[in-house]
mmCIF file of C-alpha atoms and ligand atoms in Angstrom:
data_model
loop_
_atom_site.group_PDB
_atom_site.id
_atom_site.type_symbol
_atom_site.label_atom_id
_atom_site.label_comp_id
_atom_site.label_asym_id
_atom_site.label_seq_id
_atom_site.Cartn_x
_atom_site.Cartn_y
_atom_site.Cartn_z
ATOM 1 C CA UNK K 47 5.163 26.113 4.294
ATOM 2 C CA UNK K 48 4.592 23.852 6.904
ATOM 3 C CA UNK K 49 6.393 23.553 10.212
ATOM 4 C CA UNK K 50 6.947 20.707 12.082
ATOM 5 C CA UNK K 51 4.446 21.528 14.647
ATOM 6 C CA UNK K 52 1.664 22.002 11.674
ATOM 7 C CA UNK K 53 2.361 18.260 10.989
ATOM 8 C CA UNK K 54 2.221 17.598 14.371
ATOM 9 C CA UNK K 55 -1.384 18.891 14.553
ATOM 10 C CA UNK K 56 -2.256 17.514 11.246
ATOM 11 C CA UNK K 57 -1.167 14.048 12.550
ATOM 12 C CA UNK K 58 -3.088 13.886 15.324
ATOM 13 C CA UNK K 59 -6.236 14.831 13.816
ATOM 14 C CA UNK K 60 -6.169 12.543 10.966
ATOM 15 C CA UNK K 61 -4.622 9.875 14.151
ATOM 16 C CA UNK K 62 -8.007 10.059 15.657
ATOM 17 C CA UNK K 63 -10.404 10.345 12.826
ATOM 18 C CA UNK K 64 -9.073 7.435 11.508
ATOM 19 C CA UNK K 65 -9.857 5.743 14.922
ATOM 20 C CA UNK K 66 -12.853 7.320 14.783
ATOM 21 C CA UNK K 67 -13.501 5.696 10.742
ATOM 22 C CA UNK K 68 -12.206 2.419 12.325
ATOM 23 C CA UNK K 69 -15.762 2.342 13.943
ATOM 24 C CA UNK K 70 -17.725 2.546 11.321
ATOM 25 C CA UNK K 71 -15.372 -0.041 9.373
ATOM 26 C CA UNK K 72 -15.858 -2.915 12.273
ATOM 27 C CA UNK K 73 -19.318 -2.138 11.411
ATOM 28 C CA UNK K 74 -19.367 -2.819 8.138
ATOM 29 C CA UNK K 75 -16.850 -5.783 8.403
ATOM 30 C CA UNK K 76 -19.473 -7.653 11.166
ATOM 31 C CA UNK K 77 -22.435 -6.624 9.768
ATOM 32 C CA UNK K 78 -24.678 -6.184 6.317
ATOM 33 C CA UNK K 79 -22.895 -4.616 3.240
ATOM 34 C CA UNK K 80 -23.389 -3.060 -0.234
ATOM 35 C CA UNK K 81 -20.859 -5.265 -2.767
ATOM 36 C CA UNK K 82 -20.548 -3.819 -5.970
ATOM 37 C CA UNK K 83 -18.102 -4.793 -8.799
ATOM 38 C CA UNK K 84 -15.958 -2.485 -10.464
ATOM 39 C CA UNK K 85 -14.284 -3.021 -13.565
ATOM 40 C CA UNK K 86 -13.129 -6.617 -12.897
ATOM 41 C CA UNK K 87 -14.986 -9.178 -11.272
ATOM 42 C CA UNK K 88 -12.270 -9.619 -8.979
ATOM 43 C CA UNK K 89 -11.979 -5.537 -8.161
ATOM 44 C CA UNK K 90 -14.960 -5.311 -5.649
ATOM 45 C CA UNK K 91 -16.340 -2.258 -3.568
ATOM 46 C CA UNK K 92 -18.598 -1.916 -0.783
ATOM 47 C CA UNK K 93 -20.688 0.936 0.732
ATOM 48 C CA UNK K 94 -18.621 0.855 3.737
ATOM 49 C CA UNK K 95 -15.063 1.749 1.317
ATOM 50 C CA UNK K 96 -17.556 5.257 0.275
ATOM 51 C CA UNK K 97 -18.878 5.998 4.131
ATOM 52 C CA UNK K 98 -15.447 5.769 5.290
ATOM 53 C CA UNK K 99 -13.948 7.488 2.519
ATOM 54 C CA UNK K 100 -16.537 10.568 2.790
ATOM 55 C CA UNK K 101 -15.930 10.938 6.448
ATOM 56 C CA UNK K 102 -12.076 10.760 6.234
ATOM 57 C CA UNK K 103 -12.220 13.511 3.316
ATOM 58 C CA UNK K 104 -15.236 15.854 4.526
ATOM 59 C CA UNK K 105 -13.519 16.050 8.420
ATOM 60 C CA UNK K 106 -10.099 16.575 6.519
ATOM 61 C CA UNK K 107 -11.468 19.194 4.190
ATOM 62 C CA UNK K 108 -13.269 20.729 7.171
ATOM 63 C CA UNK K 109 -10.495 21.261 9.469
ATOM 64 C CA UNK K 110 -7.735 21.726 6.599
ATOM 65 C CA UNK K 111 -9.695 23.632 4.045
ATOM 66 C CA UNK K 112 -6.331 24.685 1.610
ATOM 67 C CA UNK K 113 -5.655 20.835 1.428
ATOM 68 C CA UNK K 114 -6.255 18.555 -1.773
ATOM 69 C CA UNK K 115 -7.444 14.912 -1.573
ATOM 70 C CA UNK K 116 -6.679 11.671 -3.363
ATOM 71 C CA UNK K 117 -8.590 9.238 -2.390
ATOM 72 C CA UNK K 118 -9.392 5.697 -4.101
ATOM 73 C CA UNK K 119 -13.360 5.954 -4.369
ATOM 74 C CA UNK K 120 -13.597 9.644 -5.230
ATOM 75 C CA UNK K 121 -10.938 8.911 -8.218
ATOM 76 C CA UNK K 122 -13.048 6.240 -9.035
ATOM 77 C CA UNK K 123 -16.052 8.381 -9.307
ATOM 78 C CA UNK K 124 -14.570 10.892 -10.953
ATOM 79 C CA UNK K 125 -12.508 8.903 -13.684
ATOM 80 C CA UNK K 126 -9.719 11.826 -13.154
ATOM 81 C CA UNK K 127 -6.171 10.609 -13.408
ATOM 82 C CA UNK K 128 -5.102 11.846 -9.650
ATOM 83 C CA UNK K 129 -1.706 14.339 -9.658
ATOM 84 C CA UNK K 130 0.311 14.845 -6.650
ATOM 85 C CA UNK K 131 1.415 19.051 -6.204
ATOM 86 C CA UNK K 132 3.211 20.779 -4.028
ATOM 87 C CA UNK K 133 0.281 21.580 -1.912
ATOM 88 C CA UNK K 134 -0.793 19.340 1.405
ATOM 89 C CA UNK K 135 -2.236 16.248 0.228
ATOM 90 C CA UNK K 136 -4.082 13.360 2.086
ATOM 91 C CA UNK K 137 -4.037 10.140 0.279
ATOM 92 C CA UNK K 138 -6.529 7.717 1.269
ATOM 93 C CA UNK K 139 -6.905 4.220 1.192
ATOM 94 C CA UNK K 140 -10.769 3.800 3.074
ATOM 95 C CA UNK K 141 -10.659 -0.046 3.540
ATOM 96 C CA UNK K 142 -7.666 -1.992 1.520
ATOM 97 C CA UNK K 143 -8.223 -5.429 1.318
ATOM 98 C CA UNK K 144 -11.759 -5.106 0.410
ATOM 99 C CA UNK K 145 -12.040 -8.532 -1.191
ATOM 100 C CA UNK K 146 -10.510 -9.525 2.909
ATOM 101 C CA UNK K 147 -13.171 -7.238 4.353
ATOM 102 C CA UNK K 148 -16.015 -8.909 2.076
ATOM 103 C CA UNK K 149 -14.943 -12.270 3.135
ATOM 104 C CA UNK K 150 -14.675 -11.488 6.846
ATOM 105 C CA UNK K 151 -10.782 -11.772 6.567
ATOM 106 C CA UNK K 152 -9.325 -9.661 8.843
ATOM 107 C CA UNK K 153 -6.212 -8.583 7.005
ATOM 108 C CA UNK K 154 -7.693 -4.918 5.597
ATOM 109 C CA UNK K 155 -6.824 -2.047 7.268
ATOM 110 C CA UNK K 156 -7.620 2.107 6.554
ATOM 111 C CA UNK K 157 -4.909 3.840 5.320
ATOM 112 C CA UNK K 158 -4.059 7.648 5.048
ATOM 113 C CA UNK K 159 -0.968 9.472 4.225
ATOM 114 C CA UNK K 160 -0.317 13.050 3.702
ATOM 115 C CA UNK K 161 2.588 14.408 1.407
ATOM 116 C CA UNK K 162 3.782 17.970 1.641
ATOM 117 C CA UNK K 163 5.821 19.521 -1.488
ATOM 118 C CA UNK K 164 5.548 15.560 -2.779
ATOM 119 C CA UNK K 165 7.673 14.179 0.281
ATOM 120 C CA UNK K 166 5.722 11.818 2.665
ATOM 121 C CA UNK K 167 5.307 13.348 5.799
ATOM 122 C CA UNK K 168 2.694 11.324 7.682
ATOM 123 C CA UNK K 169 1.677 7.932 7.306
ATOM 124 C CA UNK K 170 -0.792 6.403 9.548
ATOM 125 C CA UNK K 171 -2.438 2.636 8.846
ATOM 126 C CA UNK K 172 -5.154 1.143 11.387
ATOM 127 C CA UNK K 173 -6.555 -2.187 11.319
ATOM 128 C CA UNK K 174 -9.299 -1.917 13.254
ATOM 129 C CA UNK K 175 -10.263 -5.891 13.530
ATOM 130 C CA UNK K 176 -6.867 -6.720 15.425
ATOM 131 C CA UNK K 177 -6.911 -3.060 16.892
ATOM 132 C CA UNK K 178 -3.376 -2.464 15.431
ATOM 133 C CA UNK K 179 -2.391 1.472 14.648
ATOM 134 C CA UNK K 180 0.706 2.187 12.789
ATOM 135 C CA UNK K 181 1.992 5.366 12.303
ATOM 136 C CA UNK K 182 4.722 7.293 11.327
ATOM 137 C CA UNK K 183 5.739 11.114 10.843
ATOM 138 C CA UNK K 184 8.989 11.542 9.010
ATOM 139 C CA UNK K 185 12.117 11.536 10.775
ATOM 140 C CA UNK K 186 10.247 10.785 14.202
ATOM 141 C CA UNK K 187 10.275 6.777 14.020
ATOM 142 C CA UNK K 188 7.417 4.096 13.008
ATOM 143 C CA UNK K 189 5.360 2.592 15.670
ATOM 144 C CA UNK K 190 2.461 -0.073 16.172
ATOM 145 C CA UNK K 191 0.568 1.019 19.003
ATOM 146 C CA UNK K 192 3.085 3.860 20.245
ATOM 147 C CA UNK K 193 5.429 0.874 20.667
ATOM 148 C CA UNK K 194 8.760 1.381 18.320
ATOM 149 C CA UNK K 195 8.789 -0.942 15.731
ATOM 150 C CA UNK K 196 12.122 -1.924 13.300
ATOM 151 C CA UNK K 197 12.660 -4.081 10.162
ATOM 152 C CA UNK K 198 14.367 -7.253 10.187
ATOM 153 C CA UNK K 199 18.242 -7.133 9.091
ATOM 154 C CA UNK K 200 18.313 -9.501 7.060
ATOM 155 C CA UNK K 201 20.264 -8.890 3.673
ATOM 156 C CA UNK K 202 19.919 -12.059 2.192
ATOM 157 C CA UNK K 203 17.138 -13.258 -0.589
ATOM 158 C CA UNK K 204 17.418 -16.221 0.574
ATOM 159 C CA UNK K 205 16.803 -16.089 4.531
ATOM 160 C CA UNK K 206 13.937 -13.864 3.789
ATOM 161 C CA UNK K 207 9.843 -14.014 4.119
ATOM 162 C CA UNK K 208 8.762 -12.494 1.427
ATOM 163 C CA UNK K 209 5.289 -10.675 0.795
ATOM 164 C CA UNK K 210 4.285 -10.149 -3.179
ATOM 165 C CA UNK K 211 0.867 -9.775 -4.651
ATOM 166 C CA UNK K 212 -0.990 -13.262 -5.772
ATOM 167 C CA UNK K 213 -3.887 -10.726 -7.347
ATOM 168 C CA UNK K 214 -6.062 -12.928 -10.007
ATOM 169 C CA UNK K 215 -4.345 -13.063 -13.054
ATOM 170 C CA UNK K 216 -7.934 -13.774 -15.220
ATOM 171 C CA UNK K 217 -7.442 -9.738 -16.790
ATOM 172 C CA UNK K 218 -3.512 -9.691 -16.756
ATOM 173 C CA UNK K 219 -3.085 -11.580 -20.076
ATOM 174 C CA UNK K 220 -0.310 -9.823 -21.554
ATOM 175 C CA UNK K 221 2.048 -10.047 -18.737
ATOM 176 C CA UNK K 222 0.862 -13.638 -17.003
ATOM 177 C CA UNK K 223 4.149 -14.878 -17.945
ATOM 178 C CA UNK K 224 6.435 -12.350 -16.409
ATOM 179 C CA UNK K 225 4.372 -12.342 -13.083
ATOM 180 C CA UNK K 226 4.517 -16.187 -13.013
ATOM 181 C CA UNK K 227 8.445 -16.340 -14.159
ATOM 182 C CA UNK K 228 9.217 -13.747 -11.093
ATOM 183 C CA UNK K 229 6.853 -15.957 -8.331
ATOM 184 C CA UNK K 230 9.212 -18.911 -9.358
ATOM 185 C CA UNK K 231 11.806 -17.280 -8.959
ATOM 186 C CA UNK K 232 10.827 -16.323 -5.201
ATOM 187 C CA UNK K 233 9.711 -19.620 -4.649
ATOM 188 C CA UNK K 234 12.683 -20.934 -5.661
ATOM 189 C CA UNK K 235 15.201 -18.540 -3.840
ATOM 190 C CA UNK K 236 13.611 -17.281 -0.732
ATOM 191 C CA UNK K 237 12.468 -19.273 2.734
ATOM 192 C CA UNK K 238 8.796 -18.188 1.977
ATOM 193 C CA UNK K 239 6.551 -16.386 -0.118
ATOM 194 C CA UNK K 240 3.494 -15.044 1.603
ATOM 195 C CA UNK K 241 0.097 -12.794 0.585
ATOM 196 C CA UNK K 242 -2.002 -11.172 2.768
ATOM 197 C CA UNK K 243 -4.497 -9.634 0.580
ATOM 198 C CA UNK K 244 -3.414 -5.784 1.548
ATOM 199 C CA UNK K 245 -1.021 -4.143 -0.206
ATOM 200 C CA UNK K 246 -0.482 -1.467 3.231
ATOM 201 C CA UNK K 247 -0.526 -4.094 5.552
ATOM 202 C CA UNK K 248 2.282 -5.633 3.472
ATOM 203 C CA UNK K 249 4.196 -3.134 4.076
ATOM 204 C CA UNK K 250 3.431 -2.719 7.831
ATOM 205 C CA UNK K 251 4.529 -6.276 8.090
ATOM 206 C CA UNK K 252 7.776 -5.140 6.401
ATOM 207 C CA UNK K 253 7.932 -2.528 8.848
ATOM 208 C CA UNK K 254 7.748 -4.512 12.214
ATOM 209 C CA UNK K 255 9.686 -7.319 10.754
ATOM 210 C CA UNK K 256 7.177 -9.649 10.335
ATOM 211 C CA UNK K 257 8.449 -10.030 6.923
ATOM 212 C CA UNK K 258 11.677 -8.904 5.232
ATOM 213 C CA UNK K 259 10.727 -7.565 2.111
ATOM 214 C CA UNK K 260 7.983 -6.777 -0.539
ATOM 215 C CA UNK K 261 7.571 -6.756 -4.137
ATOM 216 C CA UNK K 262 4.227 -5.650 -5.498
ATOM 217 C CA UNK K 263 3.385 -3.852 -9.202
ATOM 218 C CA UNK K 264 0.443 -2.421 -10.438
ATOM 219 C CA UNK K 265 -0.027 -0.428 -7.205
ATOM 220 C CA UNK K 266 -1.654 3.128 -6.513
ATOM 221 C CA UNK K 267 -0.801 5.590 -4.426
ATOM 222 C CA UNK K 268 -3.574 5.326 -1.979
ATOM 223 C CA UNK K 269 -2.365 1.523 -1.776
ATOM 224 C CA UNK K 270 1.061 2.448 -0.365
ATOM 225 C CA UNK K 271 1.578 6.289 0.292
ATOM 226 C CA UNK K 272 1.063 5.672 4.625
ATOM 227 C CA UNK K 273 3.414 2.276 4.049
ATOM 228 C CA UNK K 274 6.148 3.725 2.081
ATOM 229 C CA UNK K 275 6.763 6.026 4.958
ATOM 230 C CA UNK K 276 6.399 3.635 7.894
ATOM 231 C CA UNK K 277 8.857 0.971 6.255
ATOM 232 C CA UNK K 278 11.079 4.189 5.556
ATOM 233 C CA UNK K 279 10.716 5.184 9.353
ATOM 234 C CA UNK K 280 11.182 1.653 10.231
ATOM 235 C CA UNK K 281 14.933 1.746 9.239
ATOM 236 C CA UNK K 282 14.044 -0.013 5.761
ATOM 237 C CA UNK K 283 14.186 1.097 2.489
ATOM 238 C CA UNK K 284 11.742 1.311 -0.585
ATOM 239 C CA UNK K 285 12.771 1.618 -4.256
ATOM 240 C CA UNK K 286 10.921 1.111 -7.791
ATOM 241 C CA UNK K 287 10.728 -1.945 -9.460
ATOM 242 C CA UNK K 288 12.655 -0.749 -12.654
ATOM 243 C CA UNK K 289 12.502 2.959 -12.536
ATOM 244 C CA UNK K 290 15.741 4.798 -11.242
ATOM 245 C CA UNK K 291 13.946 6.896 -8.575
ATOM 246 C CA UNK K 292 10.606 5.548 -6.411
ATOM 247 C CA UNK K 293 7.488 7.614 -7.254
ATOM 248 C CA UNK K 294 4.873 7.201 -5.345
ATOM 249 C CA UNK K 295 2.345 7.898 -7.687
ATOM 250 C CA UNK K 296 3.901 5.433 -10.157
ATOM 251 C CA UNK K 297 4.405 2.720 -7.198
ATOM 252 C CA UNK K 298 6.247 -0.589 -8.572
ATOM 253 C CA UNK K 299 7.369 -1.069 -5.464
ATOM 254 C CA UNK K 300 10.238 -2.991 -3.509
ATOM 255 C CA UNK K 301 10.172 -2.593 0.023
ATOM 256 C CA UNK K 302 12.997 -4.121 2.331
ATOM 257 C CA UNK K 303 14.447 -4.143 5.700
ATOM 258 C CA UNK K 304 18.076 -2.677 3.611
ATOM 259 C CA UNK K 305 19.331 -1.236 0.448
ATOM 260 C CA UNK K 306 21.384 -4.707 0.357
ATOM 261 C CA UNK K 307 18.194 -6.753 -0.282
ATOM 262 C CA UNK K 308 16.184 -4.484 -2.170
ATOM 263 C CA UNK K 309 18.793 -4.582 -4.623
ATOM 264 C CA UNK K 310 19.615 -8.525 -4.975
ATOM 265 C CA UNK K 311 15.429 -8.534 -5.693
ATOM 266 C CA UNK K 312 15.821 -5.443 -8.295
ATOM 267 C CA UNK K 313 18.640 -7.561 -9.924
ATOM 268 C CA UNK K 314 16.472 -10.940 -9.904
ATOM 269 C CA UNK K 315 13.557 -9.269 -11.241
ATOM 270 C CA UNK K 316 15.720 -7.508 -14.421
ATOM 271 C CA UNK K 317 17.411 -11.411 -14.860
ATOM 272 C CA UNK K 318 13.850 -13.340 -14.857
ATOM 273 C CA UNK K 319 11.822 -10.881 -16.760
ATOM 274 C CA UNK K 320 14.820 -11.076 -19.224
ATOM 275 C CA UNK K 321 14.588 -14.627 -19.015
ATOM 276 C CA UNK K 322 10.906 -15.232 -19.832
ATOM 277 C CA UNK K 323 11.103 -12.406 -22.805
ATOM 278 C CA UNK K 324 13.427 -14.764 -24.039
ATOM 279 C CA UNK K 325 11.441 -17.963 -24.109
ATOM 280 C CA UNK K 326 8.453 -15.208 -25.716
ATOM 281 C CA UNK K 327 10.644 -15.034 -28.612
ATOM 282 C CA UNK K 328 11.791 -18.696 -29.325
ATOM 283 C CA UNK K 329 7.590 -19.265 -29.060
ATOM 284 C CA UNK K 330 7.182 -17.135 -31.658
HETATM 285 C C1 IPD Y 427 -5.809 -3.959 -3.232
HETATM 286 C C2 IPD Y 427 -5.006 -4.611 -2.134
HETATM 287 C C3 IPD Y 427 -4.340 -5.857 -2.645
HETATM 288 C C4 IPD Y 427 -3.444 -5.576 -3.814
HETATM 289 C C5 IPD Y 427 -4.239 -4.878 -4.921
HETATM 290 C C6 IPD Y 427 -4.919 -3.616 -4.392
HETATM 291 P P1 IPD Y 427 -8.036 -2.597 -2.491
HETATM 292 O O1 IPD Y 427 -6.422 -2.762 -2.765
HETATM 293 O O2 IPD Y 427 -4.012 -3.754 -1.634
HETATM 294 O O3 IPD Y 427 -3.517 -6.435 -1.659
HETATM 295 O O4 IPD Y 427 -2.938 -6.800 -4.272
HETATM 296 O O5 IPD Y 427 -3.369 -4.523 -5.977
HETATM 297 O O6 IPD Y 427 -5.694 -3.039 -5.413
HETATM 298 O O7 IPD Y 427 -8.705 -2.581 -3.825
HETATM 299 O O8 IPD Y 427 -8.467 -3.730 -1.657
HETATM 300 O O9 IPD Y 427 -8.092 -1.270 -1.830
HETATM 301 CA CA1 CA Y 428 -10.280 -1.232 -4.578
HETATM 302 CA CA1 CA Y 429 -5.933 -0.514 -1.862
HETATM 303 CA CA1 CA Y 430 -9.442 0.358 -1.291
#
């Protein structure tokens, strides 16, 4: 078992070896770069996303050697289907938003997590470019910069700024229609849909109230294990799309500054998908 000064010390390890990885990322993000494509050609990967994730893992491993990893490239590599124990486990995002980070867009970020007995414990996301650090240990409070940060209260739909994921749709043939049917209905119902091209900065953005809520699908853990604890630490809330209980290794995620509005978008989504199932069959 861990105690809470374990987590302490694992935090600020991983705290500065991410700060340390956020060197080698500016690198990579101002300089020459590797671009590969993986199984889409809208899924890219660079060297950089590998350097950053080797360091991150090898220090981790180092320093915590009874510790598993899951960690988008060395899934990748690997082809294994990654399963979340009981045991300490650092999830790792090495650069998301690496279409951003290609393009010299500077929302992409590093993100790493850690999950003890399958309960978040740490969540820590650094974007290096605009030098912002968020981090959170659970039941201590999220920050940005060691400053406190909160989500908005807003528990209306329709007040609310709302970050989803505008992803190309060329692959996604089979469900096009229920991904458009649910961005009308944000268009139509909220002040403002917005995409920034990182899943975990979404979710920071949720977190410091630069936005009031998030609905993304088709994410992975390393995507949104360090944001599902900083919204949580924020004061906000995070549930599953359709799914009774959120799993973070399973994310179809809704994050939201309250229970209040994470459940008027749960209840839009079920009415809309229902909706355009219904024009599927008077097509056919
Ligand atoms: C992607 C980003 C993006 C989200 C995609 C993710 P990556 O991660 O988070 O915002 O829309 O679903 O795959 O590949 O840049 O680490
Ligand atoms: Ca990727
Ligand atoms: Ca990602
Ligand atoms: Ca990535």
């Amino acid at each position: 078992m861990s105690s809470e000064l374990d987590i302490k010390n694992y935090f600020e390890y991983a705290k500065s070896l991410t700060l340390k990885a956020g060197e080698i990322f500016k690198c990579g993000f101002e300089g020459d770069k590797i671009v590969e494509t993986k199984e889409y050609d809208w899924d890219l990967v660079t060297d950089y996303d590998k350097k950053i994730e080797d360091l991150l893992t090898k220090s981790l491993r180092e320093k915590f050697p009874d510790h598993e990893f899951i960690g988008e490239e060395t899934m990748a590599d690997t082809k294994e289907t990654p399963v979340l124990t009981d045991k300490p486990t650092w999830i790792i995002d090495p650069i998301d938003g690496t279409v951003n980070y290609i393009n010299g867009n500077p929302n992409t970020c590093i993100s790493v997590a850690l999950a003890i007995c399958k309960e978040l414990v740490i969540g820590i996301i650094y974007n290096p470019i605009v030098s912002e650090l968020y981090t959170a240990i659970k039941g201590q409070g999220a920050f940005l910069n060691d400053k406190p940060i909160k989500t908005t209260c807003n528990t209306e739909l329709r007040k609310s700024i709302m970050e989803v994921e505008l992803i190309s749709l060329r692959s996604r043939v089979r469900d096009r229609d229920i991904r458009l049917g649910r961005l009308e209905a944000y268009f139509n119902i909220t002040r403002g849909v917005r995409y920034l091209g990182s899943a975990a900065i979404g979710l920071a953005y949720v977190a410091r109230g630069a936005v009031d809520c998030l609905q993304m699908d088709f994410l992975q853990s390393w995507d949104v294990a360090a944001g599902v604890l900083i919204v949580r630490e924020a004061g906000g809330t995070v549930i599953a799309t359709k799914e009774d209980e959120y799993n973070v290794m399973k994310p179809r995620t809704i994050a939201a500054a309250n229970e209040t509005l994470a459940m008027e978008i749960k209840q839009l989504i079920v009415d809309t998908d229902l909706k355009t199932m219904r024009k599927r069959l008077t097509k056919t």
